[in-house]
mmCIF file of C-alpha atoms in Angstrom:
data_model
loop_
_atom_site.group_PDB
_atom_site.id
_atom_site.type_symbol
_atom_site.label_atom_id
_atom_site.label_comp_id
_atom_site.label_asym_id
_atom_site.label_seq_id
_atom_site.Cartn_x
_atom_site.Cartn_y
_atom_site.Cartn_z
ATOM 1 C CA MET S 1 118.550 157.785 132.278
ATOM 2 C CA GLU S 2 121.057 155.595 130.434
ATOM 3 C CA TYR S 3 119.829 153.112 127.797
ATOM 4 C CA SER S 4 121.930 150.409 126.164
ATOM 5 C CA ASN S 5 121.603 146.962 124.553
ATOM 6 C CA PRO S 6 124.654 144.992 125.727
ATOM 7 C CA GLU S 7 125.738 141.803 124.011
ATOM 8 C CA LEU S 8 123.981 138.796 125.558
ATOM 9 C CA PRO S 9 125.337 135.241 125.853
ATOM 10 C CA GLU S 10 124.188 133.027 122.968
ATOM 11 C CA HIS S 11 123.063 129.902 124.790
ATOM 12 C CA ILE S 12 120.206 131.416 126.830
ATOM 13 C CA ASN S 13 117.494 131.212 124.202
ATOM 14 C CA VAL S 14 118.973 128.418 122.131
ATOM 15 C CA SER S 15 119.904 124.996 123.507
ATOM 16 C CA LYS S 16 123.536 124.072 123.090
ATOM 17 C CA GLN S 17 122.594 120.435 122.357
ATOM 18 C CA HIS S 18 123.984 119.222 119.035
ATOM 19 C CA PRO S 19 121.099 118.415 116.674
ATOM 20 C CA LEU S 20 122.646 115.098 115.624
ATOM 21 C CA LYS S 21 122.835 113.961 119.235
ATOM 22 C CA ASP S 22 119.176 114.901 119.612
ATOM 23 C CA LEU S 23 118.344 112.931 116.474
ATOM 24 C CA PHE S 24 120.277 109.910 117.693
ATOM 25 C CA VAL S 25 118.627 109.802 121.117
ATOM 26 C CA LEU S 26 115.110 110.411 119.815
ATOM 27 C CA GLY S 27 115.549 108.095 116.830
ATOM 28 C CA LEU S 28 116.876 105.265 118.964
ATOM 29 C CA GLY S 29 114.027 105.674 121.442
ATOM 30 C CA PHE S 30 111.528 105.662 118.601
ATOM 31 C CA ILE S 31 112.984 102.499 117.059
ATOM 32 C CA VAL S 32 112.971 100.705 120.416
ATOM 33 C CA CYS S 33 109.299 101.660 120.901
ATOM 34 C CA ILE S 34 108.446 100.393 117.412
ATOM 35 C CA ILE S 35 110.191 97.078 118.073
ATOM 36 C CA PHE S 36 108.240 96.643 121.303
ATOM 37 C CA ALA S 37 104.958 97.578 119.617
ATOM 38 C CA VAL S 38 105.570 95.240 116.675
ATOM 39 C CA THR S 39 106.536 92.319 118.909
ATOM 40 C CA GLY S 40 103.615 92.859 121.255
ATOM 41 C CA LEU S 41 101.066 93.299 118.494
ATOM 42 C CA SER S 42 102.396 90.248 116.615
ATOM 43 C CA LEU S 43 101.954 88.082 119.675
ATOM 44 C CA ILE S 44 98.425 89.367 120.255
ATOM 45 C CA ALA S 45 97.507 89.011 116.579
ATOM 46 C CA GLU S 46 98.789 85.441 116.427
ATOM 47 C CA ARG S 47 96.880 84.510 119.552
ATOM 48 C CA LEU S 48 93.652 86.013 118.280
ATOM 49 C CA ALA S 49 93.905 85.014 114.609
ATOM 50 C CA VAL S 50 93.058 81.370 115.344
ATOM 51 C CA TYR S 51 89.576 82.488 116.397
ATOM 52 C CA ILE S 52 88.833 83.742 112.872
ATOM 53 C CA PRO S 53 86.526 81.116 111.356
ATOM 54 C CA PHE S 54 88.026 79.086 108.519
ATOM 55 C CA SER S 55 85.014 79.908 106.345
ATOM 56 C CA LEU S 56 86.046 83.577 106.426
ATOM 57 C CA GLU S 57 89.508 82.590 105.204
ATOM 58 C CA GLN S 58 87.925 80.742 102.295
ATOM 59 C CA GLU S 59 85.720 83.718 101.498
ATOM 60 C CA LEU S 60 88.737 86.038 101.465
ATOM 61 C CA THR S 61 90.800 83.840 99.183
ATOM 62 C CA SER S 62 87.973 82.960 96.779
ATOM 63 C CA LYS S 63 88.421 86.412 95.247
ATOM 64 C CA PHE S 64 92.134 85.993 94.716
ATOM 65 C CA ILE S 65 92.774 82.388 93.857
ATOM 66 C CA GLU S 66 91.536 81.564 90.391
ATOM 67 C CA PRO S 67 90.517 77.980 89.718
ATOM 68 C CA THR S 68 92.934 77.410 86.839
ATOM 69 C CA VAL S 69 94.324 73.936 86.397
ATOM 70 C CA SER S 70 97.671 73.736 84.626
ATOM 71 C CA ASN S 71 97.920 69.933 84.549
ATOM 72 C CA ILE S 72 94.832 67.944 85.481
ATOM 73 C CA GLU S 73 96.679 64.628 85.796
ATOM 74 C CA VAL S 74 99.310 65.941 88.221
ATOM 75 C CA GLU S 75 96.892 68.027 90.163
ATOM 76 C CA SER S 76 94.394 65.241 90.744
ATOM 77 C CA TYR S 77 97.229 62.933 91.798
ATOM 78 C CA LEU S 78 98.474 65.515 94.312
ATOM 79 C CA GLN S 79 94.942 66.138 95.545
ATOM 80 C CA ALA S 80 94.308 62.401 95.984
ATOM 81 C CA LEU S 81 97.511 62.022 97.980
ATOM 82 C CA ALA S 82 96.551 65.000 100.136
ATOM 83 C CA ASP S 83 93.069 63.571 100.705
ATOM 84 C CA GLU S 84 94.614 60.288 101.836
ATOM 85 C CA LEU S 85 96.938 62.073 104.244
ATOM 86 C CA ILE S 86 94.120 64.200 105.642
ATOM 87 C CA THR S 87 92.311 61.084 106.850
ATOM 88 C CA HIS S 88 95.293 60.456 109.126
ATOM 89 C CA MET S 89 95.422 64.024 110.386
ATOM 90 C CA ASP S 90 93.370 65.897 112.916
ATOM 91 C CA ILE S 91 91.623 68.198 110.428
ATOM 92 C CA PRO S 92 88.202 69.562 111.391
ATOM 93 C CA ASP S 93 85.347 68.939 108.933
ATOM 94 C CA SER S 94 84.950 72.652 108.272
ATOM 95 C CA MET S 95 88.454 72.791 106.769
ATOM 96 C CA SER S 96 89.058 71.980 103.140
ATOM 97 C CA ILE S 97 92.432 71.398 101.560
ATOM 98 C CA THR S 98 92.972 72.258 97.892
ATOM 99 C CA VAL S 99 96.253 71.381 96.229
ATOM 100 C CA HIS S 100 97.409 73.446 93.242
ATOM 101 C CA TYR S 101 100.192 72.524 90.862
ATOM 102 C CA VAL S 102 102.327 75.429 89.612
ATOM 103 C CA ASP S 103 104.179 74.884 86.342
ATOM 104 C CA ASP S 104 107.315 76.776 87.342
ATOM 105 C CA ASP S 105 111.001 75.914 87.728
ATOM 106 C CA MET S 106 111.241 77.215 91.266
ATOM 107 C CA ALA S 107 111.812 74.506 93.884
ATOM 108 C CA ASN S 108 109.087 75.668 96.173
ATOM 109 C CA ALA S 109 105.884 74.737 97.955
ATOM 110 C CA PHE S 110 103.725 76.748 100.297
ATOM 111 C CA ALA S 111 100.432 76.813 102.146
ATOM 112 C CA THR S 112 98.264 79.881 102.224
ATOM 113 C CA LEU S 113 94.900 81.130 103.453
ATOM 114 C CA GLY S 114 91.725 79.209 102.763
ATOM 115 C CA GLY S 115 93.416 75.791 102.816
ATOM 116 C CA HIS S 116 95.241 76.273 99.507
ATOM 117 C CA ILE S 117 98.543 74.522 98.940
ATOM 118 C CA PHE S 118 100.809 75.323 96.008
ATOM 119 C CA ILE S 119 103.420 72.869 94.784
ATOM 120 C CA TYR S 120 105.896 73.888 92.089
ATOM 121 C CA ARG S 121 107.179 71.727 89.264
ATOM 122 C CA GLY S 122 110.745 72.609 90.284
ATOM 123 C CA LEU S 123 110.288 70.894 93.623
ATOM 124 C CA LEU S 124 108.424 67.850 92.242
ATOM 125 C CA ALA S 125 111.275 67.222 89.809
ATOM 126 C CA LEU S 126 113.754 66.958 92.678
ATOM 127 C CA LEU S 127 111.785 64.564 94.877
ATOM 128 C CA PRO S 128 113.075 60.971 94.791
ATOM 129 C CA HIS S 129 109.896 59.119 95.825
ATOM 130 C CA GLU S 130 106.292 59.475 96.916
ATOM 131 C CA ASN S 131 107.161 59.408 100.621
ATOM 132 C CA SER S 132 109.121 62.645 100.341
ATOM 133 C CA LEU S 133 106.262 64.238 98.386
ATOM 134 C CA ALA S 134 103.867 63.085 101.115
ATOM 135 C CA MET S 135 106.156 64.820 103.596
ATOM 136 C CA VAL S 136 105.899 68.090 101.639
ATOM 137 C CA ILE S 137 102.121 67.845 101.388
ATOM 138 C CA SER S 138 101.516 66.817 104.989
ATOM 139 C CA HIS S 139 103.876 69.539 106.173
ATOM 140 C CA GLU S 140 101.818 72.132 104.293
ATOM 141 C CA ILE S 141 98.536 70.592 105.487
ATOM 142 C CA ALA S 142 99.908 70.805 109.039
ATOM 143 C CA HIS S 143 100.448 74.556 108.540
ATOM 144 C CA ILE S 144 96.789 74.889 107.622
ATOM 145 C CA GLN S 145 95.688 72.614 110.445
ATOM 146 C CA HIS S 146 97.556 74.789 112.949
ATOM 147 C CA ARG S 147 96.141 77.951 111.291
ATOM 148 C CA HIS S 148 99.624 79.325 110.541
ATOM 149 C CA PRO S 149 98.607 81.270 107.387
ATOM 150 C CA ILE S 150 95.878 83.231 109.183
ATOM 151 C CA MET S 151 98.297 83.899 112.056
ATOM 152 C CA ALA S 152 100.837 85.259 109.590
ATOM 153 C CA MET S 153 98.187 87.390 107.912
ATOM 154 C CA GLY S 154 96.867 88.642 111.241
ATOM 155 C CA ARG S 155 100.378 89.662 112.164
ATOM 156 C CA ALA S 156 101.032 91.280 108.785
ATOM 157 C CA VAL S 157 97.759 93.201 108.810
ATOM 158 C CA ILE S 158 98.152 94.516 112.339
ATOM 159 C CA ILE S 159 101.735 95.598 111.669
ATOM 160 C CA GLY S 160 100.686 97.113 108.360
ATOM 161 C CA LEU S 161 97.978 99.063 110.140
ATOM 162 C CA LEU S 162 100.417 100.197 112.797
ATOM 163 C CA PHE S 163 102.796 101.596 110.194
ATOM 164 C CA ALA S 164 100.005 103.098 108.143
ATOM 165 C CA SER S 165 98.549 104.897 111.128
ATOM 166 C CA LEU S 166 102.012 106.058 112.130
ATOM 167 C CA SER S 167 102.552 107.608 108.754
ATOM 168 C CA GLY S 168 99.176 109.257 109.183
ATOM 169 C CA LEU S 169 97.377 107.938 106.161
ATOM 170 C CA SER S 170 93.614 107.870 106.189
ATOM 171 C CA ALA S 171 92.328 104.533 107.418
ATOM 172 C CA ASN S 172 89.702 103.952 104.728
ATOM 173 C CA LEU S 173 92.144 103.971 101.861
ATOM 174 C CA ILE S 174 94.725 101.684 103.312
ATOM 175 C CA ILE S 175 92.814 98.617 104.449
ATOM 176 C CA ASP S 176 92.731 97.114 100.958
ATOM 177 C CA ASP S 177 96.309 98.034 100.270
ATOM 178 C CA VAL S 178 97.502 96.542 103.497
ATOM 179 C CA ILE S 179 95.724 93.266 102.920
ATOM 180 C CA ASN S 180 96.900 93.058 99.327
ATOM 181 C CA SER S 181 100.483 93.915 100.011
ATOM 182 C CA THR S 182 100.858 91.716 103.054
ATOM 183 C CA GLY S 183 100.330 88.600 101.084
ATOM 184 C CA MET S 184 96.934 87.128 100.414
ATOM 185 C CA ILE S 185 98.418 84.895 97.779
ATOM 186 C CA THR S 186 102.092 85.402 98.195
ATOM 187 C CA MET S 187 104.168 83.311 100.497
ATOM 188 C CA LEU S 188 103.414 84.152 104.087
ATOM 189 C CA SER S 189 106.355 83.714 106.326
ATOM 190 C CA PHE S 190 106.098 81.330 109.215
ATOM 191 C CA ASN S 191 108.500 81.329 112.100
ATOM 192 C CA ARG S 192 110.777 78.482 113.096
ATOM 193 C CA GLY S 193 108.553 77.303 115.912
ATOM 194 C CA GLN S 194 105.667 76.943 113.473
ATOM 195 C CA GLU S 195 107.882 75.028 111.035
ATOM 196 C CA ARG S 196 108.946 72.576 113.745
ATOM 197 C CA GLN S 197 105.352 72.099 114.833
ATOM 198 C CA SER S 198 104.350 71.348 111.240
ATOM 199 C CA ASP S 199 107.269 68.956 110.757
ATOM 200 C CA LYS S 200 106.164 66.938 113.764
ATOM 201 C CA THR S 201 102.513 66.866 112.746
ATOM 202 C CA ALA S 202 103.555 65.846 109.241
ATOM 203 C CA LEU S 203 105.665 62.963 110.574
ATOM 204 C CA HIS S 204 102.692 61.678 112.553
ATOM 205 C CA ALA S 205 100.608 61.726 109.380
ATOM 206 C CA ILE S 206 103.336 59.944 107.388
ATOM 207 C CA ALA S 207 103.743 57.292 110.087
ATOM 208 C CA ALA S 208 99.995 56.714 110.187
ATOM 209 C CA TYR S 209 99.629 56.558 106.400
ATOM 210 C CA TYR S 210 102.614 54.380 105.446
ATOM 211 C CA GLY S 211 103.133 52.620 108.781
ATOM 212 C CA HIS S 212 106.719 53.935 108.822
ATOM 213 C CA VAL S 213 108.534 57.229 108.172
ATOM 214 C CA SER S 214 111.121 56.030 105.668
ATOM 215 C CA GLY S 215 112.003 58.622 103.060
ATOM 216 C CA ALA S 216 110.524 61.572 104.915
ATOM 217 C CA ALA S 217 113.927 62.950 105.816
ATOM 218 C CA ASP S 218 115.010 62.608 102.149
ATOM 219 C CA LEU S 219 113.015 65.749 101.438
ATOM 220 C CA PHE S 220 115.423 67.705 103.597
ATOM 221 C CA HIS S 221 118.442 66.064 102.001
ATOM 222 C CA VAL S 222 117.056 67.279 98.679
ATOM 223 C CA LEU S 223 116.573 70.781 100.059
ATOM 224 C CA LEU S 224 120.055 70.759 101.515
ATOM 225 C CA ASN S 225 121.467 69.900 98.085
ATOM 226 C CA ILE S 226 119.583 72.735 96.374
ATOM 227 C CA LYS S 227 120.930 75.079 98.961
ATOM 228 C CA ASN S 228 124.469 73.952 98.329
ATOM 229 C CA ARG S 229 124.090 74.233 94.577
ATOM 230 C CA HIS S 230 122.543 77.708 94.445
ATOM 231 C CA THR S 231 124.020 79.565 97.321
ATOM 232 C CA VAL S 232 122.858 82.901 95.939
ATOM 233 C CA SER S 233 119.212 82.225 95.233
ATOM 234 C CA THR S 234 117.857 80.168 98.093
ATOM 235 C CA PRO S 235 114.406 78.813 97.262
ATOM 236 C CA GLN S 236 111.626 80.363 99.297
ATOM 237 C CA PHE S 237 110.681 77.060 100.855
ATOM 238 C CA LEU S 238 114.013 77.154 102.634
ATOM 239 C CA SER S 239 114.542 80.787 103.395
ATOM 240 C CA THR S 240 112.148 81.076 106.315
ATOM 241 C CA HIS S 241 112.494 77.489 107.424
ATOM 242 C CA PRO S 242 114.939 76.142 109.981
ATOM 243 C CA LEU S 243 118.179 75.010 108.424
ATOM 244 C CA SER S 244 117.716 71.637 106.797
ATOM 245 C CA LYS S 245 120.597 69.962 108.620
ATOM 246 C CA GLU S 246 119.209 71.005 111.956
ATOM 247 C CA ARG S 247 115.768 69.873 110.799
ATOM 248 C CA ILE S 248 117.026 66.431 109.772
ATOM 249 C CA ASP S 249 118.615 65.985 113.208
ATOM 250 C CA LYS S 250 115.391 66.997 114.941
ATOM 251 C CA LEU S 251 113.333 64.678 112.764
ATOM 252 C CA THR S 252 115.675 61.734 113.348
ATOM 253 C CA GLN S 253 115.460 62.364 117.061
ATOM 254 C CA TYR S 254 111.671 62.648 116.935
ATOM 255 C CA THR S 255 111.438 59.430 114.882
ATOM 256 C CA ALA S 256 113.540 57.578 117.433
ATOM 257 C CA ASP S 257 111.499 59.005 120.332
ATOM 258 C CA ASN S 258 108.291 57.693 118.806
ATOM 259 C CA GLY S 259 109.772 54.331 117.865
ATOM 260 C CA TRP S 260 108.923 54.725 114.157
ATOM 261 C CA GLN S 261 110.759 52.679 111.552
ATOM 262 C CA ALA S 262 112.734 54.549 108.951
ATOM 263 C CA ASP S 263 114.306 51.721 106.903
ATOM 264 C CA GLN S 264 111.316 50.354 105.012
ATOM 265 C CA ALA S 265 110.813 50.306 101.248
ATOM 266 C CA VAL S 266 109.555 53.563 99.802
ATOM 267 C CA GLN S 267 106.728 54.139 97.343
ATOM 268 C CA GLN S 268 107.798 55.248 93.845
ATOM 269 C CA LEU S 269 106.304 58.324 92.198
ATOM 270 C CA PRO S 270 104.047 57.728 89.186
ATOM 271 C CA ASP S 271 105.712 58.016 85.766
ATOM 272 C CA PHE S 272 103.993 61.238 84.729
ATOM 273 C CA ILE S 273 105.609 63.063 87.676
ATOM 274 C CA GLY S 274 109.063 61.934 86.573
ATOM 275 C CA LYS S 275 108.385 63.238 83.051
ATOM 276 C CA LEU S 276 107.616 66.791 84.173
ATOM 277 C CA MET V 1 112.945 101.046 99.832
ATOM 278 C CA PHE V 2 112.743 103.910 97.344
ATOM 279 C CA ASP V 3 110.810 105.978 99.884
ATOM 280 C CA LEU V 4 113.508 105.349 102.449
ATOM 281 C CA ILE V 5 116.248 106.547 100.090
ATOM 282 C CA VAL V 6 114.282 109.702 99.259
ATOM 283 C CA PHE V 7 113.736 110.283 102.959
ATOM 284 C CA LEU V 8 117.425 109.878 103.798
ATOM 285 C CA VAL V 9 118.446 112.184 100.948
ATOM 286 C CA LEU V 10 115.990 114.827 102.170
ATOM 287 C CA LEU V 11 117.192 114.417 105.741
ATOM 288 C CA THR V 12 120.861 114.748 104.784
ATOM 289 C CA THR V 13 120.217 117.684 102.455
ATOM 290 C CA GLY V 14 118.126 119.351 105.140
ATOM 291 C CA TYR V 15 120.844 118.841 107.701
ATOM 292 C CA ILE V 16 123.784 120.008 105.589
ATOM 293 C CA PHE V 17 122.118 123.071 104.074
ATOM 294 C CA GLY V 18 120.081 123.896 107.164
ATOM 295 C CA GLN V 19 123.118 123.897 109.425
ATOM 296 C CA TRP V 20 125.249 125.775 106.931
ATOM 297 C CA LEU V 21 122.622 128.483 106.442
ATOM 298 C CA GLU V 22 122.024 128.736 110.163
ATOM 299 C CA ARG V 23 125.709 129.209 110.922
ATOM 300 C CA SER V 24 126.149 131.867 108.271
ATOM 301 C CA HIS V 25 122.957 133.606 109.367
ATOM 302 C CA TYR V 26 124.194 133.715 112.966
ATOM 303 C CA ARG V 27 127.523 135.159 111.802
ATOM 304 C CA SER V 28 125.705 137.877 109.914
ATOM 305 C CA ILE V 29 123.331 138.558 112.850
ATOM 306 C CA ARG V 30 126.213 138.969 115.306
ATOM 307 C CA LYS V 31 128.090 141.289 112.990
ATOM 308 C CA ARG V 32 125.090 143.529 112.309
ATOM 309 C CA GLU V 33 124.092 143.551 115.976
ATOM 310 C CA GLU V 34 127.544 144.906 116.719
ATOM 311 C CA ASP V 35 127.209 147.541 113.958
ATOM 312 C CA LEU V 36 123.800 148.703 115.187
ATOM 313 C CA ARG V 37 124.525 148.562 118.927
ATOM 314 C CA SER V 38 124.583 152.367 119.010
ATOM 315 C CA ILE V 39 120.773 152.390 118.574
ATOM 316 C CA PRO V 40 119.258 150.785 121.694
ATOM 317 C CA VAL V 41 115.774 149.262 121.433
ATOM 318 C CA ILE V 42 113.599 149.801 124.489
ATOM 319 C CA ALA V 43 110.310 148.178 125.384
ATOM 320 C CA SER V 44 109.125 151.124 127.492
ATOM 321 C CA LYS V 45 106.284 153.335 126.232
ATOM 322 C CA ARG V 46 107.325 156.357 128.228
ATOM 323 C CA LEU V 47 109.834 158.684 126.665
ATOM 324 C CA PRO V 48 112.291 160.223 129.186
ATOM 325 C CA ASP V 49 112.256 164.042 129.251
ATOM 326 C CA GLU V 50 115.925 164.351 128.326
ATOM 327 C CA LEU V 51 115.272 162.868 124.850
ATOM 328 C CA CYS V 52 112.837 165.672 123.973
ATOM 329 C CA PRO V 53 112.436 167.631 121.827
ATOM 330 C CA CYS V 54 112.331 164.983 119.108
ATOM 331 C CA HIS V 55 110.562 163.691 116.019
ATOM 332 C CA THR V 56 109.095 160.200 116.065
ATOM 333 C CA ARG V 57 108.205 157.743 113.389
ATOM 334 C CA MET V 58 107.218 154.129 113.205
ATOM 335 C CA VAL V 59 109.842 151.569 112.174
ATOM 336 C CA VAL V 60 109.037 148.019 111.194
ATOM 337 C CA GLY V 61 111.186 144.936 110.670
ATOM 338 C CA ASN V 62 109.740 141.782 109.215
ATOM 339 C CA VAL V 63 111.217 138.375 108.377
ATOM 340 C CA VAL V 64 110.020 134.948 107.311
ATOM 341 C CA ILE V 65 112.272 131.951 107.938
ATOM 342 C CA SER V 66 111.573 128.419 106.764
ATOM 343 C CA ILE V 67 112.433 125.254 108.618
ATOM 344 C CA ASP V 68 114.375 122.537 106.875
ATOM 345 C CA PHE V 69 113.414 118.879 106.559
ATOM 346 C CA PHE V 70 115.888 117.839 109.232
ATOM 347 C CA LYS V 71 114.504 120.277 111.809
ATOM 348 C CA LYS V 72 110.969 119.255 110.971
ATOM 349 C CA PHE V 73 111.776 115.563 111.362
ATOM 350 C CA LEU V 74 113.565 116.172 114.647
ATOM 351 C CA ALA V 75 110.586 118.167 115.906
ATOM 352 C CA SER V 76 108.177 115.437 114.835
ATOM 353 C CA LEU V 77 110.179 112.896 116.847
ATOM 354 C CA ARG V 78 110.083 115.313 119.776
ATOM 355 C CA TYR V 79 106.326 115.610 119.281
ATOM 356 C CA LEU V 80 105.934 111.978 120.417
ATOM 357 C CA ILE V 81 107.415 112.466 123.857
ATOM 358 C CA GLY V 82 107.376 116.201 124.488
ATOM 359 C CA GLY V 83 110.142 118.381 125.841
ATOM 360 C CA ARG V 84 112.177 121.284 124.493
ATOM 361 C CA VAL V 85 112.022 121.468 120.726
ATOM 362 C CA SER V 86 115.624 122.560 120.457
ATOM 363 C CA SER V 87 115.582 122.347 116.678
ATOM 364 C CA TYR V 88 112.992 125.143 116.554
ATOM 365 C CA GLU V 89 114.587 127.289 119.253
ATOM 366 C CA SER V 90 117.384 128.482 117.015
ATOM 367 C CA LEU V 91 114.868 129.136 114.223
ATOM 368 C CA ILE V 92 112.721 131.430 116.382
ATOM 369 C CA ASP V 93 115.803 133.077 117.865
ATOM 370 C CA ARG V 94 117.161 133.882 114.407
ATOM 371 C CA ALA V 95 113.815 135.229 113.217
ATOM 372 C CA ARG V 96 113.389 137.464 116.265
ATOM 373 C CA ARG V 97 116.888 138.915 116.091
ATOM 374 C CA GLU V 98 116.700 139.384 112.322
ATOM 375 C CA ALA V 99 113.370 141.252 112.623
ATOM 376 C CA ILE V 100 114.821 143.599 115.252
ATOM 377 C CA LEU V 101 117.905 144.172 113.091
ATOM 378 C CA ARG V 102 115.759 145.098 110.096
ATOM 379 C CA MET V 103 113.756 147.462 112.280
ATOM 380 C CA LYS V 104 116.985 149.024 113.567
ATOM 381 C CA GLN V 105 118.245 149.334 110.010
ATOM 382 C CA GLN V 106 115.187 151.472 109.203
ATOM 383 C CA ALA V 107 115.705 153.514 112.346
ATOM 384 C CA LYS V 108 119.319 154.126 111.352
ATOM 385 C CA LEU V 109 118.259 155.331 107.881
ATOM 386 C CA ALA V 110 115.813 157.706 109.554
ATOM 387 C CA GLY V 111 118.652 159.111 111.678
ATOM 388 C CA ALA V 112 117.173 157.847 114.957
ATOM 389 C CA ASN V 113 119.231 157.199 118.072
ATOM 390 C CA TYR V 114 116.622 155.149 119.996
ATOM 391 C CA VAL V 115 113.658 152.908 119.238
ATOM 392 C CA PHE V 116 111.012 152.978 121.967
ATOM 393 C CA ASN V 117 107.884 150.912 122.625
ATOM 394 C CA VAL V 118 109.226 147.914 120.695
ATOM 395 C CA LYS V 119 106.766 145.049 120.228
ATOM 396 C CA MET V 120 106.904 141.786 118.353
ATOM 397 C CA GLU V 121 104.399 139.567 116.643
ATOM 398 C CA THR V 122 105.069 135.959 115.712
ATOM 399 C CA SER V 123 102.955 133.925 113.360
ATOM 400 C CA SER V 124 103.215 130.653 111.581
ATOM 401 C CA ILE V 125 102.726 130.849 107.834
ATOM 402 C CA SER V 126 101.733 127.201 107.448
ATOM 403 C CA LYS V 127 99.348 127.251 110.434
ATOM 404 C CA GLY V 128 100.128 123.599 111.133
ATOM 405 C CA ARG V 129 98.727 122.401 107.813
ATOM 406 C CA ARG V 130 100.217 119.190 106.534
ATOM 407 C CA GLU V 131 102.292 118.933 103.389
ATOM 408 C CA THR V 132 103.201 122.623 103.494
ATOM 409 C CA ILE V 133 106.510 124.250 104.204
ATOM 410 C CA GLY V 134 106.638 125.182 107.850
ATOM 411 C CA SER V 135 107.835 128.733 108.241
ATOM 412 C CA VAL V 136 107.696 131.398 110.886
ATOM 413 C CA GLU V 137 107.120 135.124 110.479
ATOM 414 C CA VAL V 138 108.361 137.618 113.045
ATOM 415 C CA LEU V 139 107.330 141.254 112.878
ATOM 416 C CA ALA V 140 109.089 143.795 115.105
ATOM 417 C CA TYR V 141 107.849 147.376 115.301
ATOM 418 C CA GLY V 142 108.537 150.387 117.440
ATOM 419 C CA THR V 143 108.780 154.143 117.579
ATOM 420 C CA ALA V 144 112.038 155.581 116.343
ATOM 421 C CA ILE V 145 113.217 158.660 118.257
ATOM 422 C CA ILE V 146 114.920 161.172 115.988
ATOM 423 C CA PRO V 147 116.557 164.153 117.784
ATOM 424 C CA ALA V 148 114.888 167.458 116.816
ATOM 425 C CA ASN V 149 118.159 169.083 115.757
ATOM 426 C CA ASN V 150 118.725 166.385 113.073
#
């Protein structure tokens, strides 16, 4: 009997496929799946988040938001203005709105969980009159009224959980981390549709409170100017919002559609705001 | 962001070194296979009569090869959808051929002209544990046939 071990072709036991091609195909497929999962889960989370009772939101934030008052005079003025605006808005009794004044140069304002609104000194200093400030406040109240912060958190938490479970971390450890890092206090990002919705609701409140909407659009002129001046560091209030020019056009259109007047005298801001 | 950079560095390092080592290993395997082709390895247990009289002794070849980060990542992507894990195929192929070569090397030193009853064992060192280096061990063993007149 004759025994031999002839040379065998190389590609029988090993695929000829280039590893980088494999990586590209698999990686692309994976990314597409993630995008679908994230989009789908975000939509579901946003739909469901509105069913979370507001009292739970307040309970969550009570641990994080400390009741420190940096300027009692400014803060009570802002709160009083907010309370006035609320009476003209469709806010359920269970919801409470708390306005906080932040002594910081940043031209920013945001609404977060638990009905908390933060307004920065930097933004107050730029506002020309009370009507534009009322626009800022009612816009933020509208976010809370439409439950946008809890929607954003719901979305952030569910996506955070998705990524955490993908990376295989143990579930017990991450819950806290996820909630903390996805912005209990920090600015939650709202999408353009939510911004437009809030703009409209805010205009209704302004029209009901003042009897006209004069000066409301000035807020966006102010924001547009900041944007032009500091092209590098766009304030947060702007970054996730629709472009101010586009917003002004929409607001003008909406004002005309509703037959509101926009050429009335505006209310001046109190002196202590101007001195900030 | 930092994690992503570390990941990309590991992936690139894994790819460059992994591929380089694999190519040079294959070159060496092919060369040594050619050198040792004169000693056939046979799976059969039964020794043909014409090879007797002879001495026999056991020869063993053993190798452990580690995967690189790139291969592991590619396999983990594959793990999601299934299919041929081509990144591991070359790893197992190298380990198997290297183990046989080492066994043949021993047989050659013993003056054998055949290795009969060749068997192989494969085991994973990491046993699927997380956070460990995945590596494969292949053990090849057989009976070397040394002609009696040697």
